[in-house]
Short mmCIF file of C-alpha atoms in Angstrom, two decimals:
data_model
loop_
_atom_site.label_atom_id
_atom_site.label_comp_id
_atom_site.label_asym_id
_atom_site.label_seq_id
_atom_site.Cartn_x
_atom_site.Cartn_y
_atom_site.Cartn_z
CA MET A 90 149.35 125.69 97.67
CA SER A 91 147.89 128.83 96.18
CA ARG A 92 151.02 129.05 93.86
CA LEU A 93 150.23 125.20 92.88
CA ALA A 94 146.75 126.19 92.21
CA ALA A 95 147.91 129.03 89.92
CA LEU A 96 150.11 126.94 87.81
CA LEU A 97 147.55 124.08 87.77
CA ALA A 98 144.84 126.42 86.76
CA VAL A 99 146.76 127.83 83.69
CA ALA A 100 148.24 124.48 82.51
CA LEU A 101 144.75 122.83 82.76
CA GLY A 102 143.17 125.64 81.54
CA PHE A 103 144.94 125.66 78.18
CA ALA A 104 144.85 121.95 77.94
CA LEU A 105 141.03 121.82 78.37
CA TRP A 106 140.72 124.96 75.84
CA ASP A 107 142.76 123.24 73.41
CA ALA A 108 140.88 119.75 73.91
CA ALA A 109 138.30 120.83 71.85
CA SER A 110 139.93 123.51 69.46
CA PHE A 111 141.55 120.86 67.14
CA GLY A 112 140.40 117.72 65.60
CA LEU A 113 141.74 114.08 66.40
CA THR A 114 145.12 113.41 64.93
CA ASP A 115 145.72 110.45 63.13
CA LEU A 116 146.86 107.54 63.28
CA ASP A 117 147.19 107.09 67.09
CA GLU A 118 144.43 109.44 68.54
CA GLY A 119 142.09 108.71 65.87
CA PHE A 120 142.63 104.67 66.89
CA TYR A 121 142.05 105.10 70.75
CA ALA A 122 139.14 107.82 70.22
CA SER A 123 137.40 105.24 67.69
CA VAL A 124 137.91 102.36 69.81
CA SER A 125 136.74 103.86 72.83
CA ALA A 126 133.78 105.39 71.32
CA ALA A 127 132.82 102.13 69.78
CA MET A 128 133.05 100.43 73.09
CA ALA A 129 130.71 103.04 74.62
CA ARG A 130 128.39 102.47 72.08
CA SER A 131 128.31 98.60 72.18
CA GLY A 132 128.63 98.03 75.85
CA ASP A 133 131.38 95.40 75.34
CA TRP A 134 134.13 96.25 78.00
CA ILE A 135 136.00 93.24 77.10
CA THR A 136 137.22 93.24 73.45
CA PRO A 137 138.27 96.60 71.97
CA ARG A 138 137.18 97.13 68.09
CA LEU A 139 137.89 99.10 65.37
CA TYR A 140 135.95 98.86 62.14
CA GLY A 141 133.80 96.22 63.90
CA GLU A 142 136.67 93.88 64.33
CA PRO A 143 138.90 93.16 67.53
CA TRP A 144 141.83 95.45 67.81
CA PHE A 145 144.44 94.51 70.17
CA GLU A 146 147.19 97.02 69.86
CA LYS A 147 146.72 98.17 73.55
CA PRO A 148 145.04 96.57 76.73
CA ALA A 149 141.51 97.90 77.40
CA GLY A 150 142.59 100.34 80.42
CA LEU A 151 142.63 103.53 78.61
CA TYR A 152 139.54 102.83 76.32
CA TRP A 153 137.77 102.14 79.70
CA LEU A 154 138.68 105.60 80.91
CA MET A 155 137.72 107.50 77.59
CA ALA A 156 134.41 105.25 76.92
CA VAL A 157 133.16 106.41 80.17
CA SER A 158 134.18 110.21 79.36
CA ILE A 159 132.57 109.71 76.14
CA LYS A 160 129.09 108.09 77.74
CA LEU A 161 129.20 110.97 80.12
CA LEU A 162 130.22 114.06 77.99
CA GLY A 163 129.16 112.77 74.47
CA ALA A 164 131.36 111.67 71.65
CA SER A 165 133.73 114.80 71.35
CA GLU A 166 137.31 115.40 71.09
CA ALA A 167 137.32 116.95 74.76
CA ALA A 168 135.57 113.72 76.11
CA ALA A 169 138.45 111.63 74.17
CA ARG A 170 141.16 113.62 75.62
CA LEU A 171 139.83 114.43 79.25
CA PRO A 172 141.50 111.33 80.70
CA SER A 173 145.12 112.37 79.64
CA ILE A 174 144.02 115.99 80.89
CA LEU A 175 143.13 114.92 84.34
CA SER A 176 146.15 112.60 84.43
CA PHE A 177 148.22 115.76 83.65
CA GLY A 178 147.01 117.54 86.53
CA LEU A 179 146.99 114.65 88.94
CA ILE A 180 150.71 114.02 88.23
CA ALA A 181 151.51 117.53 88.89
CA ILE A 182 149.64 117.57 92.47
CA LEU A 183 151.44 114.28 93.44
CA LEU A 184 154.87 115.68 92.33
CA TRP A 185 153.92 118.69 94.70
CA ALA A 186 152.79 116.90 97.53
CA TRP A 187 155.62 113.83 97.70
CA GLY A 188 158.55 116.25 96.84
CA GLU A 189 157.52 118.48 99.59
CA ARG A 190 157.22 115.47 102.02
CA ARG A 191 160.09 113.22 101.01
CA LEU A 192 162.89 115.74 99.37
CA SER A 193 162.66 119.34 101.03
CA PRO A 194 160.63 122.37 101.20
CA GLY A 195 160.21 123.88 97.66
CA ALA A 196 161.41 120.81 95.98
CA GLY A 197 157.74 119.68 95.16
CA GLN A 198 156.68 123.07 93.87
CA PHE A 199 159.61 123.15 91.51
CA ALA A 200 159.09 119.62 90.33
CA ALA A 201 155.29 120.53 89.53
CA LEU A 202 156.79 123.57 87.63
CA VAL A 203 159.16 121.39 85.70
CA PHE A 204 156.83 118.61 84.84
CA LEU A 205 154.09 121.28 83.69
CA SER A 206 156.48 123.39 81.52
CA SER A 207 158.38 120.53 79.98
CA PRO A 208 157.61 120.88 76.10
CA LEU A 209 157.25 117.08 75.78
CA VAL A 210 154.47 116.90 78.76
CA PHE A 211 152.93 119.98 77.70
CA VAL A 212 152.18 118.50 74.30
CA LEU A 213 151.52 114.87 75.51
CA GLY A 214 148.86 116.16 78.26
CA ARG A 215 146.48 117.07 75.90
CA LEU A 216 146.22 114.31 73.57
CA ALA A 217 144.27 111.29 73.84
CA LEU A 218 146.97 108.71 74.02
CA THR A 219 147.66 106.04 76.70
CA ASP A 220 151.03 107.53 78.05
CA MET A 221 149.91 110.43 80.31
CA ALA A 222 147.29 107.90 82.24
CA LEU A 223 150.31 105.14 82.03
CA VAL A 224 152.68 107.79 83.96
CA LEU A 225 149.97 108.56 86.50
CA PHE A 226 149.71 105.04 87.61
CA PHE A 227 153.57 104.53 87.25
CA LEU A 228 154.23 107.39 89.40
CA ILE A 229 151.59 106.29 91.87
CA GLY A 230 153.14 102.84 92.04
CA LEU A 231 156.72 103.91 92.48
CA ILE A 232 155.77 106.59 95.26
CA SER A 233 153.82 103.69 96.92
CA LEU A 234 157.15 101.49 96.47
CA TRP A 235 159.08 104.00 98.50
CA GLU A 236 156.47 104.64 101.23
CA THR A 237 156.06 100.63 101.65
CA ALA A 238 159.47 100.62 103.38
CA LYS A 239 157.84 102.98 105.89
CA ASN A 240 154.34 101.37 105.93
CA PRO A 241 153.68 97.91 104.66
CA PHE A 242 150.13 99.27 103.89
CA TRP A 243 151.59 100.66 100.90
CA CYS A 244 152.06 97.43 98.96
CA VAL A 245 148.42 97.40 98.30
CA PRO A 246 148.48 100.84 96.23
CA LEU A 247 151.74 99.83 94.83
CA GLY A 248 150.13 96.59 93.33
CA ILE A 249 146.79 98.44 92.38
CA ALA A 250 148.63 101.12 90.39
CA THR A 251 150.98 98.45 88.82
CA GLY A 252 148.04 96.35 87.80
CA ALA A 253 146.59 99.68 86.61
CA ALA A 254 149.40 100.45 84.50
CA THR A 255 149.53 97.02 82.94
CA LEU A 256 146.01 97.66 81.94
CA MET A 257 146.79 100.99 80.21
CA LYS A 258 150.22 100.12 77.98
CA GLY A 259 150.62 96.12 78.73
CA PRO A 260 153.36 93.69 80.36
CA MET A 261 155.97 96.37 79.92
CA ALA A 262 154.70 98.20 82.83
CA LEU A 263 154.86 95.40 84.96
CA PHE A 264 158.48 94.57 83.88
CA LEU A 265 159.71 98.02 84.55
CA ILE A 266 158.49 98.10 87.94
CA GLY A 267 159.74 94.69 88.70
CA VAL A 268 163.28 95.79 87.35
CA LEU A 269 163.50 98.76 89.37
CA ILE A 270 162.56 96.96 92.61
CA LEU A 271 165.11 94.43 91.88
CA ALA A 272 167.65 96.97 91.23
CA SER A 273 166.80 99.36 94.02
CA LEU A 274 166.42 96.30 96.65
CA PRO A 275 169.46 97.11 98.85
CA LEU A 276 168.44 100.91 99.01
CA LEU A 277 164.85 99.86 99.95
CA ARG A 278 165.80 97.14 102.36
CA SER A 279 168.17 99.69 104.05
CA ASN A 280 164.80 101.70 104.86
CA GLY A 281 163.01 98.63 105.92
CA PHE A 282 161.63 97.11 102.80
CA GLN A 283 161.10 93.39 102.95
CA PHE A 284 160.96 91.31 99.79
CA ARG A 285 157.43 89.99 100.96
CA TYR A 286 156.01 93.15 100.69
CA ALA A 287 157.07 92.92 96.64
CA ILE A 288 155.41 89.56 96.72
CA ALA A 289 152.12 91.09 98.10
CA ALA A 290 152.35 93.68 95.93
CA LEU A 291 152.87 91.37 92.82
CA LEU A 292 149.65 89.43 93.97
CA THR A 293 147.79 92.69 94.07
CA ALA A 294 148.87 93.54 90.72
CA ILE A 295 147.65 90.35 89.13
CA ALA A 296 144.43 90.59 90.96
CA THR A 297 143.77 93.83 89.54
CA ALA A 298 145.22 93.23 85.75
CA ALA A 299 144.60 89.40 85.42
CA PRO A 300 140.42 89.45 85.10
CA TRP A 301 140.67 91.29 81.84
CA TYR A 302 143.22 89.33 80.25
CA PHE A 303 141.78 85.94 81.32
CA ALA A 304 138.42 87.32 79.90
CA VAL A 305 139.65 88.59 76.69
CA TYR A 306 141.95 85.20 76.09
CA ALA A 307 138.81 83.18 76.85
CA GLN A 308 136.99 84.98 73.93
CA HIS A 309 139.90 85.35 71.44
CA GLY A 310 142.66 82.64 72.45
CA GLY A 311 145.57 82.66 70.32
CA ASP A 312 144.43 85.48 68.32
CA PHE A 313 144.78 87.87 71.21
CA PHE A 314 148.09 86.20 72.29
CA ASN A 315 149.71 86.43 68.93
CA GLU A 316 148.60 89.88 68.15
CA PHE A 317 148.99 91.51 71.59
CA ILE A 318 151.50 89.70 73.48
CA VAL A 319 153.92 88.81 70.51
CA LYS A 320 153.47 91.30 67.96
CA GLN A 321 152.62 94.44 70.04
CA ASN A 322 154.91 93.60 72.81
CA LEU A 323 157.75 91.43 72.38
CA SER A 324 158.21 91.87 68.53
CA ARG A 325 158.17 95.76 69.16
CA LEU A 326 160.72 95.58 71.90
CA ALA A 327 163.04 93.56 69.66
CA GLY A 328 162.51 96.06 66.78
CA GLY A 329 159.99 94.47 64.71
CA ASP A 330 157.96 97.58 64.34
CA LYS A 331 160.10 98.62 61.04
CA ALA A 332 158.58 102.16 60.68
CA HIS A 333 159.60 103.05 64.17
CA ALA A 334 162.93 101.47 64.33
CA PRO A 335 166.39 103.08 63.77
CA PRO A 336 168.52 101.55 60.85
CA ASN A 337 170.72 99.91 63.52
CA PHE A 338 171.58 99.99 67.38
CA LEU A 339 174.25 102.73 67.19
CA VAL A 340 171.98 105.18 65.05
CA GLY A 341 169.55 104.74 67.98
CA LEU A 342 171.50 105.23 70.86
CA PRO A 343 171.47 109.24 70.66
CA PHE A 344 167.64 109.32 70.03
CA TYR A 345 166.35 109.41 73.62
CA PRO A 346 169.08 111.83 74.86
CA VAL A 347 168.02 114.39 72.23
CA VAL A 348 164.43 113.76 73.23
CA LEU A 349 165.02 114.62 76.77
CA LEU A 350 167.32 117.63 76.13
CA LEU A 351 164.61 119.11 73.80
CA GLY A 352 161.37 117.69 75.59
CA MET A 353 162.52 119.03 78.91
CA ALA A 354 164.04 122.15 77.92
CA PRO A 355 164.90 124.67 79.64
CA TRP A 356 165.49 122.43 82.83
CA ALA A 357 167.73 119.60 81.08
CA ASP A 358 170.97 121.40 81.48
CA LYS A 359 170.57 120.92 85.32
CA LEU A 360 170.78 117.03 85.24
CA GLY A 361 174.73 117.36 84.91
CA ALA A 362 174.90 119.37 88.01
CA LEU A 363 172.49 116.80 89.65
CA TRP A 364 174.56 114.16 88.78
CA ARG A 365 177.85 115.79 90.58
CA GLN A 366 176.09 116.48 93.79
CA PRO A 367 175.64 114.29 96.76
CA SER A 368 172.31 112.85 97.06
CA ASN A 369 170.15 111.17 99.71
CA PRO A 370 168.50 107.81 99.48
CA VAL A 371 165.19 109.23 97.79
CA GLU A 372 167.16 111.02 95.24
CA GLN A 373 169.36 107.64 94.58
CA PHE A 374 165.96 105.89 94.23
CA LEU A 375 164.68 108.56 91.80
CA TRP A 376 168.01 108.23 89.71
CA ARG A 377 167.66 104.42 89.49
CA TRP A 378 164.07 105.15 88.24
CA ALA A 379 165.09 107.56 85.73
CA LEU A 380 168.35 105.76 84.40
CA ILE A 381 166.59 102.28 84.12
CA VAL A 382 163.71 103.20 82.14
CA PHE A 383 166.15 105.35 80.06
CA ALA A 384 168.47 102.11 79.65
CA LEU A 385 165.71 100.10 78.74
CA PHE A 386 163.94 102.08 75.95
CA THR A 387 167.54 102.99 74.70
CA ILE A 388 168.23 99.18 73.87
CA SER A 389 164.65 98.52 72.74
CA GLY A 390 164.49 98.18 69.05
CA THR A 391 161.23 100.42 68.71
CA LYS A 392 161.59 103.94 69.38
CA LEU A 393 159.23 106.75 69.65
CA PRO A 394 159.57 110.25 71.50
CA HIS A 395 156.62 109.53 74.07
CA TYR A 396 157.98 106.11 75.22
CA ILE A 397 160.39 107.89 77.47
CA LEU A 398 157.74 109.81 79.10
CA PRO A 399 157.87 107.57 82.62
CA THR A 400 161.45 109.18 83.21
CA THR A 401 159.78 112.51 83.33
CA PRO A 402 158.45 112.62 87.04
CA ALA A 403 161.59 111.04 88.36
CA LEU A 404 163.66 113.84 86.49
CA ALA A 405 161.26 116.60 87.56
CA LEU A 406 161.70 115.58 91.12
CA LEU A 407 165.36 115.65 90.96
CA ILE A 408 165.49 118.86 89.22
CA GLY A 409 162.97 120.37 91.72
CA ALA A 410 165.09 119.21 94.46
CA CYS A 411 168.25 120.88 92.91
CA LEU A 412 166.40 123.94 92.60
CA ALA A 413 165.23 123.90 96.03
CA ARG A 414 168.69 123.61 97.68
CA ASN A 415 170.94 125.61 95.45
CA ALA A 416 170.33 129.35 95.75
CA ARG A 417 171.96 129.96 92.37
CA PHE A 418 170.08 127.67 90.32
CA SER A 419 166.83 128.58 92.01
CA SER A 420 167.56 132.45 91.06
CA ASP A 421 168.09 130.82 87.48
CA VAL A 422 164.19 129.54 87.37
CA ALA A 423 162.62 132.65 86.13
CA VAL A 424 165.52 133.42 83.71
CA TYR A 425 165.72 130.04 81.96
CA GLY A 426 162.02 129.87 82.29
CA GLN A 427 161.39 133.34 80.48
CA LEU A 428 164.48 132.99 78.04
CA ALA A 429 163.20 129.43 76.81
CA MET A 430 159.51 130.18 76.85
CA GLY A 431 160.15 133.70 75.43
CA LEU A 432 162.17 132.51 72.61
CA LEU A 433 159.57 129.86 72.07
CA TRP A 434 156.78 132.26 71.82
CA VAL A 435 159.24 134.69 69.50
CA PHE A 436 159.70 132.06 67.01
CA LEU A 437 155.73 130.95 67.37
CA SER A 438 154.35 134.47 66.84
CA VAL A 439 156.76 135.29 63.65
CA GLY A 440 155.98 131.75 62.04
CA LEU A 441 152.40 131.87 62.67
CA ALA A 442 152.44 135.48 61.15
CA VAL A 443 154.01 134.26 58.15
CA PHE A 444 151.83 130.97 57.95
CA LEU A 445 148.65 132.95 58.39
CA GLN A 446 149.54 135.77 56.63
CA SER A 447 148.60 137.93 59.28
CA PRO A 448 151.55 140.43 59.86
CA TRP A 449 149.66 141.82 63.19
CA ILE A 450 150.45 138.44 64.97
CA ALA A 451 154.03 139.07 64.95
CA LEU A 452 153.45 142.10 67.34
CA LEU A 453 152.63 139.43 69.97
CA ALA A 454 156.34 138.38 70.01
CA ALA A 455 157.17 141.48 72.03
CA LEU A 456 155.16 140.01 74.97
CA PRO A 457 157.94 137.99 76.68
CA TYR A 458 159.96 141.03 77.02
CA VAL A 459 157.45 142.70 79.53
CA ARG A 460 159.29 142.79 82.85
CA PHE A 461 157.28 141.17 85.80
CA ALA A 462 158.17 142.60 89.06
CA ILE A 463 156.27 139.54 90.58
CA SER A 464 157.55 136.27 92.24
CA ARG A 465 159.50 133.74 90.47
CA THR A 466 156.41 131.20 90.63
CA ALA A 467 153.95 133.93 89.29
CA THR A 468 156.61 135.03 86.48
CA ALA A 469 156.61 131.29 85.43
CA THR A 470 152.80 131.08 85.46
CA VAL A 471 152.58 134.38 83.34
CA MET A 472 155.28 132.77 81.06
CA LEU A 473 153.44 129.25 80.88
CA ALA A 474 150.34 131.04 80.00
CA ILE A 475 151.88 132.77 77.09
CA ALA A 476 153.57 129.59 75.76
CA GLY A 477 149.82 127.94 76.45
CA PHE A 478 148.23 130.58 74.33
CA GLY A 479 151.00 130.28 71.46
CA PHE A 480 150.60 126.36 71.62
CA HIS A 481 146.78 126.87 71.42
CA VAL A 482 147.11 129.21 68.25
CA GLY A 483 149.37 126.90 66.72
CA LEU A 484 147.26 123.82 67.10
CA THR A 485 144.25 125.75 65.63
CA ALA A 486 146.24 126.87 62.71
CA TYR A 487 147.68 123.04 62.31
CA ASP A 488 144.06 121.77 62.63
CA ALA A 489 142.82 124.07 59.74
CA ARG A 490 145.66 123.51 57.54
CA PHE A 491 146.24 119.63 58.08
CA LEU A 492 143.37 117.94 59.87
CA ALA A 493 139.88 119.73 59.00
CA ALA A 494 139.18 118.94 55.51
CA PRO A 495 138.55 115.15 55.83
CA ARG A 496 136.59 116.06 58.97
CA GLU A 497 134.57 118.43 57.18
CA LEU A 498 133.66 116.11 54.26
CA ALA A 499 132.53 113.40 56.69
CA ARG A 500 129.77 115.79 57.60
CA PHE A 501 128.14 115.38 54.32
CA VAL A 502 127.38 111.53 55.11
CA PRO A 503 124.04 110.82 55.87
CA PRO A 504 123.50 109.34 59.55
CA ALA A 505 122.71 105.88 58.14
CA ALA A 506 125.17 105.61 55.39
CA GLU A 507 128.65 104.00 55.63
CA LEU A 508 131.85 106.01 54.73
CA GLY A 509 134.46 103.98 52.90
CA VAL A 510 138.15 105.40 52.98
CA PHE A 511 140.24 104.60 50.04
CA ASP A 512 143.46 105.24 49.02
CA VAL A 513 144.37 107.29 51.93
CA LYS A 514 147.69 106.27 53.57
CA PRO A 515 148.82 105.69 55.88
CA GLY A 516 145.10 105.97 57.09
CA LEU A 517 142.47 108.38 58.66
CA PRO A 518 140.87 106.10 62.00
CA SER A 519 139.69 109.07 63.10
CA LEU A 520 136.88 109.11 60.56
CA ASP A 521 135.44 106.10 62.39
CA PHE A 522 134.92 108.43 65.34
CA TYR A 523 133.29 111.38 63.55
CA VAL A 524 130.58 108.97 61.81
CA SER A 525 129.94 106.80 64.74
CA GLY A 526 131.46 103.71 63.75
CA ARG A 527 130.22 103.64 60.11
CA ALA A 528 133.76 103.99 58.80
CA VAL A 529 134.74 101.09 56.11
CA PRO A 530 138.33 100.83 55.32
CA CYS A 531 138.55 99.92 51.24
CA GLU A 532 141.53 98.19 50.49
CA THR A 533 141.19 97.91 46.73
CA LEU A 534 139.20 99.93 44.02
CA GLU A 535 136.80 97.09 43.84
CA GLU A 536 135.67 97.24 47.35
CA ALA A 537 135.32 101.13 47.06
CA LEU A 538 132.81 100.80 43.88
CA ALA A 539 131.00 97.97 45.67
CA LEU A 540 130.09 100.18 48.60
CA LEU A 541 129.21 103.12 46.36
CA ASN A 542 126.88 100.65 44.80
CA ASN A 543 125.42 99.72 47.79
CA GLY A 544 124.32 103.32 48.92
CA GLY A 545 127.71 104.12 50.57
CA TYR A 546 129.93 107.20 50.38
CA CYS A 547 133.67 106.82 49.93
CA LEU A 548 136.55 109.49 50.76
CA THR A 549 139.33 109.48 48.66
CA LYS A 550 143.03 111.25 48.44
CA GLY A 551 142.44 113.55 45.36
CA ARG A 552 139.93 112.65 42.56
CA LYS A 553 139.87 109.29 41.00
CA PRO A 554 138.79 108.93 37.30
CA GLN A 555 138.07 105.30 37.93
CA ILE A 556 135.49 106.03 40.28
CA VAL A 557 132.31 106.42 38.40
CA ALA A 558 129.97 108.11 40.85
CA PRO A 559 128.73 111.43 41.87
CA LEU A 560 131.41 113.78 43.43
CA VAL A 561 129.64 115.25 46.69
CA ARG A 562 132.29 117.65 47.68
CA GLU A 563 135.99 118.35 47.79
CA GLY A 564 138.08 119.62 50.44
CA GLY A 565 142.01 120.17 50.61
CA GLU A 566 143.48 117.28 48.99
CA TYR A 567 140.53 115.06 49.38
CA ALA A 568 137.19 114.17 47.62
CA LEU A 569 134.05 112.68 48.69
CA TYR A 570 131.85 110.47 46.72
CA GLY A 571 128.15 109.61 46.94
CA PRO A 572 126.44 106.64 46.14
CA VAL A 573 125.41 105.57 42.56
CA GLN A 574 122.19 106.06 41.52
#
């Protein structure tokens, strides 16, 4: 347990450090943080709102978590990201505990290591997005599903977790778990599972999630149904989101294989050997989990890298089991970990030296070549720390170069004034978070001029000769105009 504590301390330490070291990224972090802050200010826990209008892109689950965090800690990037960071750590603990219990000694330890050090997880674990909280409840639900075969009581946490996942991301979570139950039914039945347990879990899931869905539908009726169910779920599944859809089905087929190969480096190469090895019932269940999620999102018309995140706990457990039982693979852990993270650190160090025009930073590239005469887990912990530090430096540089300018300009807007945002594509929803809900998107020049004439401010991308108003300040490629006197 001390080894897990060391790994978690390093991973969570850097995640918490990063939480406040760079501004909110747009669009998604800006959307979720602004909606959550508005919920915390208004006390309306039913209707998510952005710019004062109902916002039905996602259910309320993540907004609740973030709004509570903001109420307790104040409106900051760290408060907005805290639910994702805590979910990141809890997933690693669950992988460790359940892997040790149901797979083999050492499997849980390796699974936690694989999960914590996978680049896709490492990045998403510190962003204010829905995905990490969704994966936490998805993992709790599927662990409970397997345990239900041994003890019917587990159908209750299965249902609660499924309902919570549905509140994080929408009906897709319920659909995924339902498909997995049906696909695994023969395997589950051979271990004592009965179909009535699934019915009990479904009723519990409905009791968990339905109150919010009924409440928001009662307030908004068809507007909620058309925007959330039809547009954000059914249409996206069918490829209606053209901005994130491949040109055709065949072009999209290799998308998630590439995402997993890069997002779970250096561990993804173990999956081929895993496929060839005989597996026990738990591993068969994990394979079904990973393959069903992978297949459903592969045939989906809309594709984004983070959609595949629910496969990572299953893959981490499978890789952990493989590493634990195969001495040759186990001996490779330190080698692969040091090689991959070392190369990442080398490229990052040299790249930052050029990017920041500070040659001394390139000297840090030598750190991975220091030989650690300690255990594999300790070596992995050290390398995780090195990668975490490199990632932190990179995030800070990225923030200074690309994110900070509009955020800093927003500080010059007085507390009672509105901030219009004009001709900034695709948008800066994070500004609504930074000005406490006083941002106003201006679709036309006339709207921007009207706001300036009424005592407001306006942020634009570059100077606008057609805006006859005082230029308050410029920053990066943005300009801030003040009220017309």
